[in-house]
CSV table of C-alpha atoms in Angstrom, one decimal:
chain,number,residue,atom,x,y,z
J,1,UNK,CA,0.0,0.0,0.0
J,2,UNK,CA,2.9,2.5,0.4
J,3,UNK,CA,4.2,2.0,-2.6
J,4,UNK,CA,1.0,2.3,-4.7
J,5,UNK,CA,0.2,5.3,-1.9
J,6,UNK,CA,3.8,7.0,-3.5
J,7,UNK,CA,2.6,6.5,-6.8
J,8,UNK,CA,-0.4,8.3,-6.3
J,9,UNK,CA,1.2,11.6,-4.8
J,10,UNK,CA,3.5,11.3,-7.5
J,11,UNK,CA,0.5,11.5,-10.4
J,12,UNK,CA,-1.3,14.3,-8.3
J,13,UNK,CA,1.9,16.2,-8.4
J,14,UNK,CA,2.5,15.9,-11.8
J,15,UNK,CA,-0.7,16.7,-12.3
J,16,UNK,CA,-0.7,19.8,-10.7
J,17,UNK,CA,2.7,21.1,-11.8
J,18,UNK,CA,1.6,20.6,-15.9
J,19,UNK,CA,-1.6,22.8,-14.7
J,20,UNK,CA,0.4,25.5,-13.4
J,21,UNK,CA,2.9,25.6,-16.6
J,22,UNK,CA,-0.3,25.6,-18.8
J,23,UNK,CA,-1.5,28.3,-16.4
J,24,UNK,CA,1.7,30.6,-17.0
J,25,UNK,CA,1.7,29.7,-20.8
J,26,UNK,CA,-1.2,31.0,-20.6
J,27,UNK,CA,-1.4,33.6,-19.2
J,28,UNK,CA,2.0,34.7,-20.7
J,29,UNK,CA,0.4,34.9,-24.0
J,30,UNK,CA,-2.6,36.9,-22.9
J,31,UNK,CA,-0.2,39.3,-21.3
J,32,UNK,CA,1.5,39.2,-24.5
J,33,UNK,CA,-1.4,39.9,-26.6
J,34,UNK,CA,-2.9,42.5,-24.6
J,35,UNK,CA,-0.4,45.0,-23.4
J,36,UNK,CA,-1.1,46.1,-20.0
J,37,UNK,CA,-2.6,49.4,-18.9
J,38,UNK,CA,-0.8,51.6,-17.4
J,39,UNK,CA,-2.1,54.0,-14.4
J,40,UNK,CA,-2.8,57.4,-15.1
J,41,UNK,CA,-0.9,59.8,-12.9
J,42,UNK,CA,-3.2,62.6,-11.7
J,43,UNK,CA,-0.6,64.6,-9.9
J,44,UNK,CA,1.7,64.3,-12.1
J,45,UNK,CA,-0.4,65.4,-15.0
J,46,UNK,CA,-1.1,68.3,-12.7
J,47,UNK,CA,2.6,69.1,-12.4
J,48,UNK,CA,2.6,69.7,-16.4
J,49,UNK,CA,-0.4,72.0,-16.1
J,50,UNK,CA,1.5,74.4,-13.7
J,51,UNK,CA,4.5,74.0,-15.9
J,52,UNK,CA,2.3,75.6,-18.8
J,53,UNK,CA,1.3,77.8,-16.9
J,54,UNK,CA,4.8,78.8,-15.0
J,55,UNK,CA,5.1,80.6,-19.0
J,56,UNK,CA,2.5,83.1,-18.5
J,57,UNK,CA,-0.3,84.3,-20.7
J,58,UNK,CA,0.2,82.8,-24.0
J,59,UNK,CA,-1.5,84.5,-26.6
J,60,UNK,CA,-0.8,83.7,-30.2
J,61,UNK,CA,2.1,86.6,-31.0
J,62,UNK,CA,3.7,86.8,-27.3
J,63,UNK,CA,7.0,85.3,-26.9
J,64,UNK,CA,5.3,82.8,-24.2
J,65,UNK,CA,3.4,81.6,-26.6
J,66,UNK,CA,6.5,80.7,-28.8
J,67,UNK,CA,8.4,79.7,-25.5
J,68,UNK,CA,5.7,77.1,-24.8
J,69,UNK,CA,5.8,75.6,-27.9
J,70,UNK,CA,9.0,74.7,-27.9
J,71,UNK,CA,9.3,73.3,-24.7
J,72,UNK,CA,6.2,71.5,-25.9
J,73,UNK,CA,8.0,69.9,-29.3
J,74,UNK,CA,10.9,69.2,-27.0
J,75,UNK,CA,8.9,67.4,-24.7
J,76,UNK,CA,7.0,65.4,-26.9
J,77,UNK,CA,9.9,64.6,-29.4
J,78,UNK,CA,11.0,62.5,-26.7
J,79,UNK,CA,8.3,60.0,-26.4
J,80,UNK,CA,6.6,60.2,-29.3
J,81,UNK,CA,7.6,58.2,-32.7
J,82,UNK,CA,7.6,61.2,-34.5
J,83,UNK,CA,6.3,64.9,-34.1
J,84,UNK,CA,5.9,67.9,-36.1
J,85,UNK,CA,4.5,70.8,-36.8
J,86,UNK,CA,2.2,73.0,-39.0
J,87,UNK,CA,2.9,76.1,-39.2
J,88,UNK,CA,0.5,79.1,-40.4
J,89,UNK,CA,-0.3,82.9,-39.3
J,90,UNK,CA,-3.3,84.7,-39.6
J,91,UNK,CA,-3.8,88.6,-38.9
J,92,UNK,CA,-4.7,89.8,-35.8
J,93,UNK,CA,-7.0,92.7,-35.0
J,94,UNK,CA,-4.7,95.0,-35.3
J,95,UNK,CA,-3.0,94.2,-38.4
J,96,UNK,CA,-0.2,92.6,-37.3
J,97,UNK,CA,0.7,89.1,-38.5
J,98,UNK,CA,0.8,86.2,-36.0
J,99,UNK,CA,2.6,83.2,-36.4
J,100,UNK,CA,0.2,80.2,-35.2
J,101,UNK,CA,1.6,76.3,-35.0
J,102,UNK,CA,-0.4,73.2,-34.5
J,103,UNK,CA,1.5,70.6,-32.9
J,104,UNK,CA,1.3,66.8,-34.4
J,105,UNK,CA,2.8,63.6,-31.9
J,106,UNK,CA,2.2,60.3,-33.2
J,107,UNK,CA,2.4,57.2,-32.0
J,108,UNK,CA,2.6,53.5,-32.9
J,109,UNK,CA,3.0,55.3,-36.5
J,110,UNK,CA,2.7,51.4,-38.5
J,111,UNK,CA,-0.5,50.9,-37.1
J,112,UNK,CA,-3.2,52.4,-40.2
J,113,UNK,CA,-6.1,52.0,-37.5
J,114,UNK,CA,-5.8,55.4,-35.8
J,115,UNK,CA,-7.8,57.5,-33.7
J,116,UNK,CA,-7.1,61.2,-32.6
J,117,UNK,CA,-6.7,62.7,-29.2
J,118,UNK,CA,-6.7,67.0,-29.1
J,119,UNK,CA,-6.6,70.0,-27.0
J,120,UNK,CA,-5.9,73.5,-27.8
J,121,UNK,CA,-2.7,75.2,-26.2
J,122,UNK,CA,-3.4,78.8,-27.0
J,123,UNK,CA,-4.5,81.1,-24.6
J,124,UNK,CA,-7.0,83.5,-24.5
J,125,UNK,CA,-5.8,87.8,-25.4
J,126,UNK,CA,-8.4,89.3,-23.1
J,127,UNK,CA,-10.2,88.6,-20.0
J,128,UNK,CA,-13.0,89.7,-21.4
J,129,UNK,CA,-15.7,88.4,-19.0
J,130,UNK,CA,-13.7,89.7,-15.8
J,131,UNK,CA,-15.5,91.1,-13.7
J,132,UNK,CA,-13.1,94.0,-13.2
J,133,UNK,CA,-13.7,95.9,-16.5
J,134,UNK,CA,-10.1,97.6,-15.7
J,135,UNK,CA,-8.7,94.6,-16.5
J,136,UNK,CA,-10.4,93.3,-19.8
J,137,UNK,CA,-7.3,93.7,-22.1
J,138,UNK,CA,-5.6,91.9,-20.1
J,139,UNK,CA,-4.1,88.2,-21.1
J,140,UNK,CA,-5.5,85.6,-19.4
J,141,UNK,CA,-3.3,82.4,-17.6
J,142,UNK,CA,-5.8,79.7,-19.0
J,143,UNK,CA,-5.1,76.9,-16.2
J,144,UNK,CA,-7.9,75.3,-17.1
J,145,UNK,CA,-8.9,77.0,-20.6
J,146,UNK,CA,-5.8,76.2,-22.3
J,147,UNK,CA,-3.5,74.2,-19.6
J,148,UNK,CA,-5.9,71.5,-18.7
J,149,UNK,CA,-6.7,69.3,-21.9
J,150,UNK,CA,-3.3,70.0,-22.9
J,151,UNK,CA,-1.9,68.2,-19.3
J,152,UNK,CA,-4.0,65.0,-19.5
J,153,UNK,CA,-2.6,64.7,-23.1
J,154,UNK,CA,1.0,65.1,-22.5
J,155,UNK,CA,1.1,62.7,-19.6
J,156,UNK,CA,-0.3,59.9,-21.5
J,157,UNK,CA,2.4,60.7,-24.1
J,158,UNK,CA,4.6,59.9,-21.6
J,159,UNK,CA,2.5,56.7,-21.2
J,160,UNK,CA,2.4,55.9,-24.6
J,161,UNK,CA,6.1,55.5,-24.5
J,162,UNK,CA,6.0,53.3,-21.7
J,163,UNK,CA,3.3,51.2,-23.0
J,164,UNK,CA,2.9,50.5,-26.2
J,165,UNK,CA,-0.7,51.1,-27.4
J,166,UNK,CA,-2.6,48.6,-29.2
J,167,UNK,CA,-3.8,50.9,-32.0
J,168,UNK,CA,-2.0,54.2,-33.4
J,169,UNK,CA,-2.5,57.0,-31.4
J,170,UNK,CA,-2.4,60.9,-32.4
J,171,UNK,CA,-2.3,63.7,-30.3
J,172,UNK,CA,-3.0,67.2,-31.9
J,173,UNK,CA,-2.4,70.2,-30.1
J,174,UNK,CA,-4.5,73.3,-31.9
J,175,UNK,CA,-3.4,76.9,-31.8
J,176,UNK,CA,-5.4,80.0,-32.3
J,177,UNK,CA,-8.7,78.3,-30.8
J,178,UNK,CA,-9.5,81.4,-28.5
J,179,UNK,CA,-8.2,84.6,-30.4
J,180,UNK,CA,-11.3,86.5,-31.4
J,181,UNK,CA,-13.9,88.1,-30.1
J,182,UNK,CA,-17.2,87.5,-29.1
J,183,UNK,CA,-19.3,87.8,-32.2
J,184,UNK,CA,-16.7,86.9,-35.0
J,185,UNK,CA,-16.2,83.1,-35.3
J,186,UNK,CA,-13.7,84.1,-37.8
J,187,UNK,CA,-11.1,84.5,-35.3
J,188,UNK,CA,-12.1,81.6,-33.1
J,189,UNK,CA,-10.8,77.3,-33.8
J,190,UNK,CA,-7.9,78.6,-36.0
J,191,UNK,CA,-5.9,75.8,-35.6
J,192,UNK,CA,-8.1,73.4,-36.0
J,193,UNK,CA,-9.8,74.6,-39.0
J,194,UNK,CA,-6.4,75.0,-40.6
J,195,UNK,CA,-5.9,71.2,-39.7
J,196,UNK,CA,-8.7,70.1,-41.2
J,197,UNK,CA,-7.9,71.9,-44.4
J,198,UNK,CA,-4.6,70.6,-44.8
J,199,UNK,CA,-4.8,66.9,-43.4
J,200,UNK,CA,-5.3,65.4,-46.8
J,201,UNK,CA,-7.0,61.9,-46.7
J,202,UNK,CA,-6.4,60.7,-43.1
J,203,UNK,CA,-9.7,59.9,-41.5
J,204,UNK,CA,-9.0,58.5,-37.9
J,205,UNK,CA,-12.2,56.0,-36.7
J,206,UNK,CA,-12.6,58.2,-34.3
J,207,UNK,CA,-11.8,61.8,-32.2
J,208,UNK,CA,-12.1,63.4,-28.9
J,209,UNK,CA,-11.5,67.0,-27.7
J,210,UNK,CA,-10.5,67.8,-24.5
J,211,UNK,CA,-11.9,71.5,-23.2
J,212,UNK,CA,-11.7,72.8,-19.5
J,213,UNK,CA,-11.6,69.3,-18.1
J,214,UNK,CA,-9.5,71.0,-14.7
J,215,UNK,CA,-12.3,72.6,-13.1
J,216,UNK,CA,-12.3,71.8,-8.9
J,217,UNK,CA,-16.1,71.2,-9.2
J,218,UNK,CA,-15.5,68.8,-12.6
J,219,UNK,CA,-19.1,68.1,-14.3
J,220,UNK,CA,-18.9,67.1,-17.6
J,221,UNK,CA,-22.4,66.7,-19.4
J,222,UNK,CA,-22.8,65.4,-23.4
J,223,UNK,CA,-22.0,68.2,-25.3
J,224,UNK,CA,-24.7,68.8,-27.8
J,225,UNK,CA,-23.5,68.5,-31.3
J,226,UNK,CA,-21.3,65.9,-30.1
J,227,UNK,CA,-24.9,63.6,-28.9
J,228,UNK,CA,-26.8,64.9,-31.7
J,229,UNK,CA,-25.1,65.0,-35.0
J,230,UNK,CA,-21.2,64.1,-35.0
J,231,UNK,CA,-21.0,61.3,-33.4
J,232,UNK,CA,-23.8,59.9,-31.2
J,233,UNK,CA,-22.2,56.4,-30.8
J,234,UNK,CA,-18.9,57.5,-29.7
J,235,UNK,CA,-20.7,59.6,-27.1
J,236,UNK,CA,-22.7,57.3,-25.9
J,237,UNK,CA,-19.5,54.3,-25.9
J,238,UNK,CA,-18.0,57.0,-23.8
J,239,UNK,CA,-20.2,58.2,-21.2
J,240,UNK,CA,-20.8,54.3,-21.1
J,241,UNK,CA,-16.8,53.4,-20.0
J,242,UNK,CA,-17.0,56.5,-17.5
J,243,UNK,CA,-19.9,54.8,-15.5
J,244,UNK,CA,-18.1,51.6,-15.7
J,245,UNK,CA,-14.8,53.4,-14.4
J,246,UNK,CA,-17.3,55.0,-11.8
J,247,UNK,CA,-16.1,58.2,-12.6
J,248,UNK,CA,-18.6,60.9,-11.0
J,249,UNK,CA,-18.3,63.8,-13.1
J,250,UNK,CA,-20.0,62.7,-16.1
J,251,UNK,CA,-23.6,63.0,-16.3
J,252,UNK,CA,-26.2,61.4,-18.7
J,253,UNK,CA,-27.4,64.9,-19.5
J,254,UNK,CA,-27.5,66.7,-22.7
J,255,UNK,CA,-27.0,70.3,-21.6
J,256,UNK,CA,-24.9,72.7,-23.7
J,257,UNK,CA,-24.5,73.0,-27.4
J,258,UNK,CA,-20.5,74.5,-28.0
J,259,UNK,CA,-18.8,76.5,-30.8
J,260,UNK,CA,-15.2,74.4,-30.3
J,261,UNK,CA,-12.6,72.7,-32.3
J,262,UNK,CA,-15.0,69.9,-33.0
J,263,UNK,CA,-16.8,71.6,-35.6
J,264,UNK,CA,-13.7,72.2,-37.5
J,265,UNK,CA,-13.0,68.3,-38.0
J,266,UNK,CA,-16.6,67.1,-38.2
J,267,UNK,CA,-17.0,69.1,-41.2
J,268,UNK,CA,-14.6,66.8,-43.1
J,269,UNK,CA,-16.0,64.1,-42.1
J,270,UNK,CA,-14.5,62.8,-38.6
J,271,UNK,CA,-16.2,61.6,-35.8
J,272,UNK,CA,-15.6,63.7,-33.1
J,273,UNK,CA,-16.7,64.0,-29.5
J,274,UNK,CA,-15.9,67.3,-27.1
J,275,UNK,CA,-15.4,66.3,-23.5
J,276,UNK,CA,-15.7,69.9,-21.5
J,277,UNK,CA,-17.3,71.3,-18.8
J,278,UNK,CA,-18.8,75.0,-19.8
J,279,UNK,CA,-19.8,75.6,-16.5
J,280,UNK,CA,-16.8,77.2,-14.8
J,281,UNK,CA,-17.1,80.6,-13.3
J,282,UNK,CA,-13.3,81.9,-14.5
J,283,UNK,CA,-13.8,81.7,-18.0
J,284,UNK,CA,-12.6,84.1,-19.7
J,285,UNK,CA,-11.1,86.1,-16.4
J,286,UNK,CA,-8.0,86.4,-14.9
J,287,UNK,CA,-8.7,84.4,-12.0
J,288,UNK,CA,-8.6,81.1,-14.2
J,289,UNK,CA,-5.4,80.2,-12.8
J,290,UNK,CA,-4.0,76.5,-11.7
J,291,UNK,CA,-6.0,76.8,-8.2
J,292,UNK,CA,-9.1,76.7,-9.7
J,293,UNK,CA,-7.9,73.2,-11.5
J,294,UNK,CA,-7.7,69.6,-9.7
J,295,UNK,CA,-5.5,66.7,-9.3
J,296,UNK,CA,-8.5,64.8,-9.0
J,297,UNK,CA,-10.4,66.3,-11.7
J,298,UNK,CA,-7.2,66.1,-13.8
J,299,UNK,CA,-7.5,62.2,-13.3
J,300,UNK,CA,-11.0,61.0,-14.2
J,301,UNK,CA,-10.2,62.3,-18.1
J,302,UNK,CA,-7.1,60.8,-17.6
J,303,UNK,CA,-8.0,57.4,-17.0
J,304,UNK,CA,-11.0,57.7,-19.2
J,305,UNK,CA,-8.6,58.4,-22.3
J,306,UNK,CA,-6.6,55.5,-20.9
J,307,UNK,CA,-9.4,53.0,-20.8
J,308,UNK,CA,-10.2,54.2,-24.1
J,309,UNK,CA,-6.4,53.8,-25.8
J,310,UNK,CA,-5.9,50.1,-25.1
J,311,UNK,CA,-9.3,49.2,-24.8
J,312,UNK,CA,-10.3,51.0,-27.9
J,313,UNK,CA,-14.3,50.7,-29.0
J,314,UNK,CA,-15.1,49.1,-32.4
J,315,UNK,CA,-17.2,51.7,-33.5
């Protein structure tokens, strides 16, 4: 009985050991297959909307604006498989010429099946809803109009580095979104119209904007024309990860209809989305400054682009 008692362990333990290898094959290749997701930093995506911000006011024609782009195109050359720019001007109200750049980082550049993540990085000329009127020519620092969408997006370039995304990524970085005034749309999505005049045939599957996503008090509702007309599925595929990530600051609402760089790229035929929350008393005034932006708030559109990246939707 000892003998045949031996026997047996020594089966079971076989056994067992074959099921663990075929475990860790396993598993192996499913690691393999699906590369793993990496956690979104939220304070230190924070860190690179002070550093935008540590610039000044950077208006389209001041030498901020021209410092920050460099540091930008620095910063992304060294993650990104390749990064450019497209450079235009437009005049300004005054006649003078202003030399605008959008700012192009791609990733995973073999992969055809694309989609498109964008901010813009200009800031706005004049506080022109402050409520000191003293102080209505002045520049504003854009922490969160400007700073924000711009943060989440160079952090998960860093990401994108790290960890390669299963689909090709690019990021777009608009100037001249917030030049003009109120009343001429002429002046306004500069950038992005310019892109979408000059991007020949590429057609991502899909496209999000980020707008004002630092706000303390973060409440981010389905932007109108992004529900309605451009791309209702991608809206609703979206709003649908945020409630699985439980993230509270999206609502199932349909609340605000927004003028943004959206329209530019929906017009050729790209389905586009704009995450932002209008709702931010600062807008527009000099007191939208990094204080008024969150870690916290930072994060949720972090890991919602995450999720999105290497879980992208077959839309």
């Amino acid at each position: 009985m000892k003998n045949m008692f031996d026997i047996e362990k020594a089966t079971i333990f076989a056994g067992l050991l074959i099921c663990i290898i075929f475990i860790h094959t396993i598993a192996g290749c499913s690691s393999e297959n699906n590369p793993p997701i990496p956690e979104f930093d939220e304070d230190r995506c924070y860190q690179l909307l002070v550093a935008q911000c540590d610039f000044g006011p950077r208006p389209p024609g001041s030498q901020a604006h021209k410092q920050l782009r460099d540091w930008m195109v620095t910063f992304l050359d060294t993650f990104a498989d390749t990064v450019y720019l497209q450079h235009f001007s437009e005049f300004g109200y005054k006649g003078e010429i202003l030399p605008m750049a959008n700012i192009i980082a791609r990733f995973n550049i073999k992969d055809d099946s694309r989609i498109l993540l964008c901010a813009h990085w200009d800031t706005r000329p004049r506080a022109d809803r402050d409520p000191d009127s003293t102080d209505r020519d002045k520049p504003i620092l854009g922490g969160n109009d400007g700073a924000s969408g711009v943060a989440v997006l160079l952090h998960l370039a860093e990401l994108l580095y790290k960890f390669p995304p299963p689909i090709g990524v690019d990021i777009v970085l608009f100037d001249g979104e917030d030049y003009g005034v109120e009343g001429d749309l002429s002046k306004y999505l500069m950038g992005s119209k310019y892109f979408a005049r000059n991007c020949g045939s590429y057609r991502p599957k899909f496209a999000i904007l980020l707008d004002m996503i630092g706000d303390k008090d973060l409440r981010i509702s389905k932007e109108y024309y992004s529900a309605m007309k451009f791309a209702p599925e991608l809206t609703e595929t979206v709003w649908a990860r945020a409630k699985r990530l439980n993230l509270p600051a999206f609502v199932d609402t349909i609340e605000r209809a927004v003028i943004d760089d959206h329209h530019s790229l929906a017009k050729i035929g790209i389905k586009i989305i704009d995450i932002i929350d209008f709702d931010y008393p600062y807008w527009h005034t000099l007191e939208d400054t990094p204080d008024k932006c969150s870690p916290e708030s930072l994060g949720q559109i972090g890991k919602l682009m995450v999720d999105i990246i290497y879980n992208p939707p077959k839309l």
